[in-house]
Amino acid sequence: MFGHVQPGPPDPMFTLKRDADNDASPEKVDLGVGIYRNEEGSYQELEVVKKAKLELDELDLGHDYELTVGDADFLRLAAEVMFGAHSGALRTGKIQITSQVKDTNFSTQVCSVQTISGTGANSLGALFISKVMEPKPRVYIGVPTWGNHIPIFQNTGLETTTYPYLDASKHAVNFTALLDTVRSAAQGSIFVLQGCCHNPTGVDLSLRQWEELACEMKYYGHLPFFDTAYQGLGDGLDEDAAGVRVFVDAGIEMLVCQSFSKNFALYGERCGALHFVGNSQEVAANVQDRLRSLIRHTYSSAPAYGSRLVKIVLNDPDLRKEWASETDGMRKRLKRNRQALYDELAIRLKTPGDWSYLVKEKGLFSCLALSPSQCRELVETYHVHLPGSGRINLAGLSEENVKRAAQAIDKVTRTH
Ligand code: PLP
């Protein structure tokens, strides 16, 4: 029955990680897999998570099933992180106006369900769209993007197509092309938008661009599908949600995927949420109930452990402050690493090319303007691990290795 089954497509990030882990060279610099690493190149548990674990231990809640959609307090707190504690969208009634694109007639309501982290939020959102939207909309996905976006939507039977996201020559959003696509897409199309710290480019929309995009998306009647996996690692927790909040203020129905993998360093716990922003309490309640049934029929109920830790932290004003300061620490270190690499390449080594994008881009990633063969040489000759696309994880740099990494980048830039 299964003799015809072929192996799945290879996962380049898995191979990259395996090769980097197996590289015993003291020269190794691992800039590959997209995980926050500390100065020593290791995973680092947040101090607030350590405290929450002790508190959870004392609470001794046992291991009963969690509710299908997850714990209500966790969901309220997660929504607050995304939409802002004072967002009117989280209450009944008119929304508060914070941006220039405002719609005071739109009575925004948010409903939320817990998901198997950000990937699960994307999958559940895609499944929901494939089940409830008629006719089935086309899903527009930026180029380049996170490697999972296209397969996730295609797995649910939705048709995907692309929109140009990056103008590689300028290291900037190709905003004109994005708007052109929005204007030419059939009404009711889905646009997948990364809320901040774009993977793989580190290039985000400005506030003004979010506002313009929101106006156009609303005018053409499209559904924004926000994916926010790195909130807090770009400009700050609230600043990184600015795009999402502009769309809320504009009174646009949308879906928002949220991950606590990076900003809580809870990778293995698979903790996240899917939020729906709708135009009435009744719509939001119906959508939440539909999501409940999709969860029930897919994996039955929410995982409990990660969300209990996040809830403990976000529910306690002191721990919440400490969490904000810990995410700020990660964010600042990423900025320092960007500056250090820029200083080495542009100032000390005078490596040919414009490296200023390194300090303008945000979050964990930037794409080095290198060819696949230059990237291969970096791995094979210099033990600097990165994929052929040139995407680097800035967290993999440290005071100890940044000179070595820059020297190698300088060499491959000059010799090709
Ligand atoms: N979305 C984007 C853009 C990502 O880069 C990632 C992680 O790499 C995710 C979603 C999902 O991450 P997780 O499932 O660990 O929350």
CSV table of C-alpha atoms and ligand atoms in Angstrom, one decimal:
chain,number,residue,atom,x,y,z
A,1,MET,CA,0.0,0.0,0.0
A,2,PHE,CA,2.8,2.4,0.7
A,3,GLY,CA,5.5,1.2,-1.7
A,4,HIS,CA,5.0,4.2,-3.8
A,5,VAL,CA,5.7,6.7,-1.0
A,6,GLN,CA,8.7,8.9,-1.6
A,7,PRO,CA,10.6,10.7,1.2
A,8,GLY,CA,9.4,14.2,1.9
A,9,PRO,CA,11.3,17.2,0.5
A,10,PRO,CA,14.6,17.8,2.4
A,11,ASP,CA,14.6,20.5,5.1
A,12,PRO,CA,17.6,22.7,4.3
A,13,MET,CA,17.6,24.1,7.8
A,14,PHE,CA,17.8,20.7,9.4
A,15,THR,CA,20.8,19.8,7.2
A,16,LEU,CA,22.4,23.1,8.0
A,17,LYS,CA,22.0,22.6,11.7
A,18,ARG,CA,23.2,19.0,11.6
A,19,ASP,CA,26.3,20.1,9.6
A,20,ALA,CA,27.0,23.0,12.0
A,21,ASP,CA,26.6,20.7,15.1
A,22,ASN,CA,29.0,18.2,13.6
A,23,ASP,CA,31.6,20.8,12.8
A,24,ALA,CA,34.2,20.4,15.6
A,25,SER,CA,36.5,23.2,14.3
A,26,PRO,CA,37.4,25.8,16.9
A,27,GLU,CA,36.9,28.3,14.1
A,28,LYS,CA,33.2,27.5,13.8
A,29,VAL,CA,30.7,30.4,13.7
A,30,ASP,CA,27.1,29.2,13.5
A,31,LEU,CA,24.9,31.8,11.8
A,32,GLY,CA,22.4,29.2,10.5
A,33,VAL,CA,19.4,28.1,12.3
A,34,GLY,CA,16.9,30.8,13.4
A,35,ILE,CA,17.1,30.5,17.2
A,36,TYR,CA,18.3,33.2,19.6
A,37,ARG,CA,21.7,32.2,21.0
A,38,ASN,CA,23.6,34.0,23.8
A,39,GLU,CA,27.3,35.2,23.7
A,40,GLU,CA,28.4,31.6,24.3
A,41,GLY,CA,26.4,30.4,21.4
A,42,SER,CA,24.0,28.4,23.6
A,43,TYR,CA,20.3,28.4,24.3
A,44,GLN,CA,19.5,30.6,27.3
A,45,GLU,CA,16.4,30.1,29.5
A,46,LEU,CA,14.8,33.4,30.6
A,47,GLU,CA,15.1,34.2,34.3
A,48,VAL,CA,11.4,34.9,34.4
A,49,VAL,CA,10.7,31.4,33.0
A,50,LYS,CA,12.9,29.9,35.8
A,51,LYS,CA,10.8,31.8,38.4
A,52,ALA,CA,7.5,30.8,36.7
A,53,LYS,CA,8.6,27.2,36.8
A,54,LEU,CA,9.1,27.3,40.6
A,55,GLU,CA,5.7,29.0,41.0
A,56,LEU,CA,4.0,26.4,38.8
A,57,ASP,CA,5.7,23.7,40.8
A,58,GLU,CA,4.2,25.0,44.0
A,59,LEU,CA,0.7,25.4,42.4
A,60,ASP,CA,0.9,21.7,41.5
A,61,LEU,CA,-1.9,21.9,38.9
A,62,GLY,CA,-1.6,18.3,37.8
A,63,HIS,CA,-1.9,17.1,34.2
A,64,ASP,CA,-5.6,17.2,33.4
A,65,TYR,CA,-6.7,18.2,29.9
A,66,GLU,CA,-6.5,21.9,29.1
A,67,LEU,CA,-9.6,23.4,27.5
A,68,THR,CA,-9.8,22.9,23.8
A,69,VAL,CA,-9.0,26.6,22.9
A,70,GLY,CA,-6.6,27.0,25.9
A,71,ASP,CA,-6.8,28.9,29.2
A,72,ALA,CA,-8.9,32.1,29.1
A,73,ASP,CA,-6.5,34.1,31.2
A,74,PHE,CA,-3.5,33.1,29.0
A,75,LEU,CA,-5.4,34.1,25.9
A,76,ARG,CA,-6.4,37.5,27.3
A,77,LEU,CA,-2.8,38.2,28.3
A,78,ALA,CA,-1.4,37.0,24.9
A,79,ALA,CA,-3.9,39.3,23.2
A,80,GLU,CA,-2.8,42.2,25.3
A,81,VAL,CA,0.8,41.6,24.3
A,82,MET,CA,-0.2,41.7,20.6
A,83,PHE,CA,-2.9,44.4,20.6
A,84,GLY,CA,-1.8,46.5,23.6
A,85,ALA,CA,-3.2,46.4,27.1
A,86,HIS,CA,-5.5,49.3,26.4
A,87,SER,CA,-6.7,48.3,23.0
A,88,GLY,CA,-10.4,48.8,22.6
A,89,ALA,CA,-10.4,45.8,20.3
A,90,LEU,CA,-10.2,43.7,23.5
A,91,ARG,CA,-13.4,45.3,24.9
A,92,THR,CA,-16.8,45.7,23.6
A,93,GLY,CA,-17.4,48.9,21.8
A,94,LYS,CA,-15.5,51.3,19.6
A,95,ILE,CA,-11.7,50.9,19.2
A,96,GLN,CA,-9.3,53.6,20.4
A,97,ILE,CA,-7.7,55.6,17.7
A,98,THR,CA,-3.9,55.5,17.6
A,99,SER,CA,-3.0,55.8,13.9
A,100,GLN,CA,-4.0,57.9,11.1
A,101,VAL,CA,-6.1,55.3,9.3
A,102,LYS,CA,-9.0,55.1,11.6
A,103,ASP,CA,-12.5,53.8,11.2
A,104,THR,CA,-14.7,54.9,14.1
A,105,ASN,CA,-17.7,52.9,12.7
A,106,PHE,CA,-15.9,49.6,13.1
A,107,SER,CA,-16.6,47.9,16.4
A,108,THR,CA,-13.6,45.7,16.6
A,109,GLN,CA,-13.7,42.4,18.6
A,110,VAL,CA,-10.9,40.0,19.1
A,111,CYS,CA,-11.2,36.3,19.8
A,112,SER,CA,-8.3,34.1,20.5
A,113,VAL,CA,-7.3,30.4,20.7
A,114,GLN,CA,-4.1,28.8,21.8
A,115,THR,CA,-2.0,27.1,19.2
A,116,ILE,CA,0.9,24.8,18.8
A,117,SER,CA,3.2,27.9,18.7
A,118,GLY,CA,3.5,30.1,15.7
A,119,THR,CA,3.6,27.3,13.2
A,120,GLY,CA,0.4,25.8,14.6
A,121,ALA,CA,-1.2,29.3,14.5
A,122,ASN,CA,-0.4,29.5,10.7
A,123,SER,CA,-1.7,26.0,10.1
A,124,LEU,CA,-4.9,26.5,12.0
A,125,GLY,CA,-5.5,29.8,10.4
A,126,ALA,CA,-4.9,28.3,6.9
A,127,LEU,CA,-7.2,25.4,7.7
A,128,PHE,CA,-9.9,27.8,9.0
A,129,ILE,CA,-9.7,29.9,5.8
A,130,SER,CA,-9.9,26.7,3.6
A,131,LYS,CA,-13.0,25.6,5.4
A,132,VAL,CA,-15.0,28.8,5.8
A,133,MET,CA,-14.2,31.1,2.9
A,134,GLU,CA,-16.2,30.6,-0.3
A,135,PRO,CA,-15.1,30.9,-3.1
A,136,LYS,CA,-11.7,29.7,-1.9
A,137,PRO,CA,-9.4,32.8,-1.9
A,138,ARG,CA,-6.0,32.9,-3.3
A,139,VAL,CA,-3.2,33.3,-0.8
A,140,TYR,CA,-0.5,35.9,-1.6
A,141,ILE,CA,2.8,35.2,0.0
A,142,GLY,CA,5.8,37.5,-0.1
A,143,VAL,CA,9.1,36.7,-1.8
A,144,PRO,CA,11.2,35.8,0.0
A,145,THR,CA,9.6,34.4,3.1
A,146,TRP,CA,9.8,31.8,5.9
A,147,GLY,CA,10.1,28.4,4.2
A,148,ASN,CA,6.9,27.0,5.9
A,149,HIS,CA,4.4,29.6,4.6
A,150,ILE,CA,3.8,28.1,1.2
A,151,PRO,CA,3.6,24.4,2.2
A,152,ILE,CA,1.3,25.3,5.2
A,153,PHE,CA,-1.3,26.9,3.0
A,154,GLN,CA,-0.9,24.4,0.2
A,155,ASN,CA,-1.4,21.5,2.7
A,156,THR,CA,-5.0,22.8,3.3
A,157,GLY,CA,-5.7,22.8,-0.5
A,158,LEU,CA,-5.5,26.6,-0.9
A,159,GLU,CA,-4.0,28.0,-4.0
A,160,THR,CA,-0.9,30.1,-3.2
A,161,THR,CA,0.8,32.8,-5.3
A,162,THR,CA,3.4,35.3,-4.6
A,163,TYR,CA,3.9,39.1,-4.2
A,164,PRO,CA,7.3,40.8,-4.5
A,165,TYR,CA,8.4,41.7,-1.0
A,166,LEU,CA,12.1,42.6,-1.2
A,167,ASP,CA,13.9,45.0,-3.5
A,168,ALA,CA,17.2,43.2,-3.0
A,169,SER,CA,19.3,45.9,-4.7
A,170,LYS,CA,18.0,48.5,-2.1
A,171,HIS,CA,17.6,46.1,0.9
A,172,ALA,CA,14.2,47.6,1.2
A,173,VAL,CA,10.5,46.6,0.9
A,174,ASN,CA,9.4,46.7,-2.7
A,175,PHE,CA,6.4,48.7,-1.6
A,176,THR,CA,5.3,49.8,-5.1
A,177,ALA,CA,5.2,46.2,-6.3
A,178,LEU,CA,3.4,45.1,-3.1
A,179,LEU,CA,0.7,47.8,-3.6
A,180,ASP,CA,0.4,46.9,-7.3
A,181,THR,CA,-0.3,43.3,-6.3
A,182,VAL,CA,-2.9,44.4,-3.7
A,183,ARG,CA,-4.6,46.5,-6.3
A,184,SER,CA,-4.7,43.7,-8.9
A,185,ALA,CA,-5.6,40.8,-6.7
A,186,ALA,CA,-9.2,39.5,-6.7
A,187,GLN,CA,-11.3,41.0,-3.9
A,188,GLY,CA,-11.1,38.9,-0.8
A,189,SER,CA,-7.6,37.6,-1.4
A,190,ILE,CA,-5.4,36.6,1.6
A,191,PHE,CA,-2.1,38.5,2.1
A,192,VAL,CA,0.4,36.9,4.4
A,193,LEU,CA,2.3,39.7,6.2
A,194,GLN,CA,5.1,39.3,8.7
A,195,GLY,CA,4.4,41.8,11.5
A,196,CYS,CA,8.0,42.5,12.4
A,197,CYS,CA,11.6,41.2,12.1
A,198,HIS,CA,10.9,39.7,8.7
A,199,ASN,CA,12.3,36.2,8.2
A,200,PRO,CA,14.6,36.0,6.2
A,201,THR,CA,15.4,39.6,5.3
A,202,GLY,CA,15.2,41.7,8.5
A,203,VAL,CA,13.4,44.3,6.3
A,204,ASP,CA,10.1,45.6,7.8
A,205,LEU,CA,7.5,48.1,6.6
A,206,SER,CA,7.7,51.5,8.1
A,207,LEU,CA,4.7,52.8,10.1
A,208,ARG,CA,3.7,55.0,7.2
A,209,GLN,CA,3.8,52.0,4.9
A,210,TRP,CA,1.7,49.9,7.2
A,211,GLU,CA,-0.9,52.8,7.2
A,212,GLU,CA,-0.9,53.0,3.4
A,213,LEU,CA,-1.1,49.3,3.1
A,214,ALA,CA,-4.0,49.1,5.5
A,215,CYS,CA,-5.9,51.7,3.5
A,216,GLU,CA,-5.4,49.8,0.3
A,217,MET,CA,-6.1,46.4,1.8
A,218,LYS,CA,-9.4,47.7,3.2
A,219,TYR,CA,-10.4,49.4,-0.1
A,220,TYR,CA,-9.8,46.2,-2.1
A,221,GLY,CA,-11.4,44.0,0.5
A,222,HIS,CA,-8.5,41.7,1.3
A,223,LEU,CA,-7.9,39.7,4.4
A,224,PRO,CA,-4.5,40.3,6.1
A,225,PHE,CA,-3.0,37.2,7.6
A,226,PHE,CA,-0.4,38.5,10.1
A,227,ASP,CA,2.4,36.2,11.2
A,228,THR,CA,4.4,37.7,14.2
A,229,ALA,CA,7.0,35.3,15.5
A,230,TYR,CA,9.7,37.8,16.8
A,231,GLN,CA,7.7,40.4,18.7
A,232,GLY,CA,10.2,42.3,21.0
A,233,LEU,CA,13.3,41.5,19.1
A,234,GLY,CA,13.1,44.4,16.6
A,235,ASP,CA,12.3,47.8,18.1
A,236,GLY,CA,10.4,46.7,21.3
A,237,LEU,CA,7.3,44.8,22.3
A,238,ASP,CA,4.8,47.5,21.4
A,239,GLU,CA,6.7,49.0,18.5
A,240,ASP,CA,6.9,45.5,16.8
A,241,ALA,CA,3.1,45.2,17.0
A,242,ALA,CA,2.6,48.6,15.3
A,243,GLY,CA,1.6,47.1,11.9
A,244,VAL,CA,-1.0,44.8,13.5
A,245,ARG,CA,-2.4,47.7,15.6
A,246,VAL,CA,-2.6,50.0,12.6
A,247,PHE,CA,-4.7,47.4,10.8
A,248,VAL,CA,-6.9,47.0,13.9
A,249,ASP,CA,-7.4,50.8,14.1
A,250,ALA,CA,-8.3,50.8,10.4
A,251,GLY,CA,-11.2,48.4,11.1
A,252,ILE,CA,-10.1,45.5,9.0
A,253,GLU,CA,-11.0,41.9,9.7
A,254,MET,CA,-7.9,39.8,10.0
A,255,LEU,CA,-6.1,36.8,11.5
A,256,VAL,CA,-2.9,37.2,13.6
A,257,CYS,CA,-0.5,34.4,14.4
A,258,GLN,CA,1.6,34.8,17.6
A,259,SER,CA,4.5,32.8,18.8
A,260,PHE,CA,6.2,32.7,22.3
A,261,SER,CA,9.1,30.6,21.0
A,262,LYS,CA,11.6,33.4,20.7
A,263,ASN,CA,10.4,36.1,23.1
A,264,PHE,CA,10.0,33.6,25.9
A,265,ALA,CA,12.7,31.3,24.8
A,266,LEU,CA,10.0,28.6,24.9
A,267,TYR,CA,10.9,26.7,21.7
A,268,GLY,CA,10.1,23.2,22.7
A,269,GLU,CA,6.9,24.0,24.6
A,270,ARG,CA,5.1,25.0,21.4
A,271,CYS,CA,3.2,28.0,22.9
A,272,GLY,CA,1.4,30.5,20.7
A,273,ALA,CA,-2.0,31.9,19.8
A,274,LEU,CA,-4.2,32.6,16.8
A,275,HIS,CA,-6.2,35.8,17.1
A,276,PHE,CA,-9.2,36.8,14.9
A,277,VAL,CA,-10.2,40.5,14.7
A,278,GLY,CA,-13.8,40.7,13.6
A,279,ASN,CA,-16.4,43.4,13.2
A,280,SER,CA,-18.8,42.3,15.9
A,281,GLN,CA,-19.0,40.3,19.0
A,282,GLU,CA,-21.2,37.7,17.4
A,283,VAL,CA,-18.8,37.2,14.5
A,284,ALA,CA,-15.9,36.8,16.8
A,285,ALA,CA,-17.7,34.4,19.0
A,286,ASN,CA,-18.8,32.3,16.0
A,287,VAL,CA,-15.2,32.3,14.6
A,288,GLN,CA,-13.8,31.2,18.0
A,289,ASP,CA,-16.3,28.4,18.2
A,290,ARG,CA,-15.4,27.2,14.7
A,291,LEU,CA,-11.7,27.3,15.6
A,292,ARG,CA,-12.6,25.3,18.7
A,293,SER,CA,-14.1,22.6,16.6
A,294,LEU,CA,-11.1,22.5,14.1
A,295,ILE,CA,-8.8,22.2,17.1
A,296,ARG,CA,-11.0,19.5,18.6
A,297,HIS,CA,-10.9,17.5,15.4
A,298,THR,CA,-7.2,18.0,14.8
A,299,TYR,CA,-5.3,17.6,18.1
A,300,SER,CA,-8.1,17.8,20.6
A,301,SER,CA,-6.9,20.4,23.1
A,302,ALA,CA,-4.3,23.0,23.9
A,303,PRO,CA,-1.0,22.0,25.4
A,304,ALA,CA,-0.8,23.2,29.0
A,305,TYR,CA,2.8,23.6,30.2
A,306,GLY,CA,4.2,26.6,28.1
A,307,SER,CA,1.0,28.6,28.4
A,308,ARG,CA,0.9,28.1,32.2
A,309,LEU,CA,4.4,29.6,32.4
A,310,VAL,CA,3.6,32.5,30.1
A,311,LYS,CA,0.4,33.2,32.1
A,312,ILE,CA,2.3,33.3,35.4
A,313,VAL,CA,4.8,35.8,34.0
A,314,LEU,CA,2.3,38.1,32.2
A,315,ASN,CA,-0.2,38.0,35.1
A,316,ASP,CA,2.4,39.3,37.6
A,317,PRO,CA,3.3,43.0,37.1
A,318,ASP,CA,6.8,42.5,38.4
A,319,LEU,CA,7.5,39.4,36.3
A,320,ARG,CA,6.0,41.1,33.3
A,321,LYS,CA,8.3,44.0,33.7
A,322,GLU,CA,11.3,41.7,34.1
A,323,TRP,CA,10.2,39.8,31.0
A,324,ALA,CA,10.0,43.0,29.0
A,325,SER,CA,13.5,43.9,30.2
A,326,GLU,CA,14.8,40.4,29.2
A,327,THR,CA,13.4,40.7,25.7
A,328,ASP,CA,14.9,44.1,25.6
A,329,GLY,CA,18.3,42.6,26.5
A,330,MET,CA,18.0,40.2,23.5
A,331,ARG,CA,17.0,43.0,21.2
A,332,LYS,CA,19.9,45.2,22.3
A,333,ARG,CA,22.4,42.4,21.9
A,334,LEU,CA,21.1,41.8,18.3
A,335,LYS,CA,21.6,45.5,17.6
A,336,ARG,CA,25.1,45.4,19.0
A,337,ASN,CA,26.0,42.4,16.9
A,338,ARG,CA,24.7,44.2,13.8
A,339,GLN,CA,26.8,47.2,14.6
A,340,ALA,CA,29.9,45.0,15.3
A,341,LEU,CA,29.6,43.2,12.0
A,342,TYR,CA,29.0,46.4,10.2
A,343,ASP,CA,32.0,48.1,11.9
A,344,GLU,CA,34.3,45.1,11.0
A,345,LEU,CA,33.2,44.9,7.3
A,346,ALA,CA,32.6,48.5,6.4
A,347,ILE,CA,35.1,50.4,8.6
A,348,ARG,CA,38.0,48.1,9.6
A,349,LEU,CA,38.3,45.7,6.6
A,350,LYS,CA,36.7,48.1,4.0
A,351,THR,CA,35.1,45.1,2.4
A,352,PRO,CA,33.7,46.1,-1.0
A,353,GLY,CA,30.0,46.8,-1.0
A,354,ASP,CA,27.5,48.7,1.0
A,355,TRP,CA,27.0,47.0,4.4
A,356,SER,CA,24.8,49.7,5.9
A,357,TYR,CA,21.7,47.5,5.6
A,358,LEU,CA,23.1,45.4,8.5
A,359,VAL,CA,22.4,48.2,11.0
A,360,LYS,CA,19.1,49.3,9.5
A,361,GLU,CA,17.5,45.8,9.4
A,362,LYS,CA,15.7,44.4,12.4
A,363,GLY,CA,15.5,41.2,14.5
A,364,LEU,CA,17.3,38.0,14.2
A,365,PHE,CA,18.0,37.9,10.5
A,366,SER,CA,19.6,39.7,7.6
A,367,CYS,CA,20.4,38.4,4.1
A,368,LEU,CA,24.1,39.0,3.2
A,369,ALA,CA,24.4,40.0,-0.5
A,370,LEU,CA,26.4,36.9,-1.3
A,371,SER,CA,26.0,34.2,-4.0
A,372,PRO,CA,25.3,30.6,-3.1
A,373,SER,CA,28.8,29.7,-4.1
A,374,GLN,CA,30.2,32.3,-1.7
A,375,CYS,CA,28.0,31.0,1.0
A,376,ARG,CA,29.2,27.5,0.3
A,377,GLU,CA,32.8,28.6,0.6
A,378,LEU,CA,32.1,30.3,3.9
A,379,VAL,CA,30.9,27.0,5.2
A,380,GLU,CA,33.4,24.7,3.7
A,381,THR,CA,36.6,26.8,4.0
A,382,TYR,CA,35.9,29.1,6.9
A,383,HIS,CA,33.5,27.1,9.1
A,384,VAL,CA,31.0,30.0,9.0
A,385,HIS,CA,27.7,28.2,8.7
A,386,LEU,CA,24.8,29.9,6.8
A,387,PRO,CA,22.3,28.7,4.1
A,388,GLY,CA,22.9,29.3,0.4
A,389,SER,CA,20.5,32.2,0.5
A,390,GLY,CA,23.0,34.3,2.6
A,391,ARG,CA,20.6,34.6,5.5
A,392,ILE,CA,22.5,35.0,8.8
A,393,ASN,CA,21.2,34.7,12.4
A,394,LEU,CA,22.8,37.8,14.1
A,395,ALA,CA,22.5,36.1,17.5
A,396,GLY,CA,25.2,33.6,16.4
A,397,LEU,CA,27.7,36.4,16.4
A,398,SER,CA,29.7,37.3,19.6
A,399,GLU,CA,32.5,39.5,20.7
A,400,GLU,CA,34.7,36.5,20.4
A,401,ASN,CA,33.8,35.4,16.8
A,402,VAL,CA,32.7,38.6,15.0
A,403,LYS,CA,36.2,39.4,13.7
A,404,ARG,CA,36.6,35.8,12.4
A,405,ALA,CA,33.2,35.9,10.7
A,406,ALA,CA,33.9,39.3,9.1
A,407,GLN,CA,37.3,38.2,7.9
A,408,ALA,CA,35.8,35.2,6.2
A,409,ILE,CA,33.0,37.3,4.6
A,410,ASP,CA,35.7,39.8,3.5
A,411,LYS,CA,37.8,37.0,1.9
A,412,VAL,CA,34.9,35.4,-0.1
A,413,THR,CA,33.7,38.9,-1.2
A,414,ARG,CA,37.1,39.8,-2.6
A,415,THR,CA,37.9,36.5,-4.3
A,416,HIS,CA,34.7,35.9,-6.3
B,1,PLP,N1,6.6,32.5,11.4
B,1,PLP,C1,7.9,32.9,11.1
B,1,PLP,C2,8.0,34.0,10.1
B,1,PLP,C3,9.0,32.2,11.6
B,1,PLP,O1,10.2,32.6,11.3
B,1,PLP,C4,8.8,31.1,12.5
B,1,PLP,C5,9.9,30.4,13.1
B,1,PLP,O2,10.9,30.2,12.6
B,1,PLP,C6,7.5,30.8,12.9
B,1,PLP,C7,6.4,31.5,12.3
B,1,PLP,C8,7.1,29.7,13.8
B,1,PLP,O3,7.9,29.5,14.9
B,1,PLP,P1,7.3,28.6,16.1
B,1,PLP,O4,6.4,27.6,15.5
B,1,PLP,O5,8.5,28.1,16.8
B,1,PLP,O6,6.5,29.6,17.0
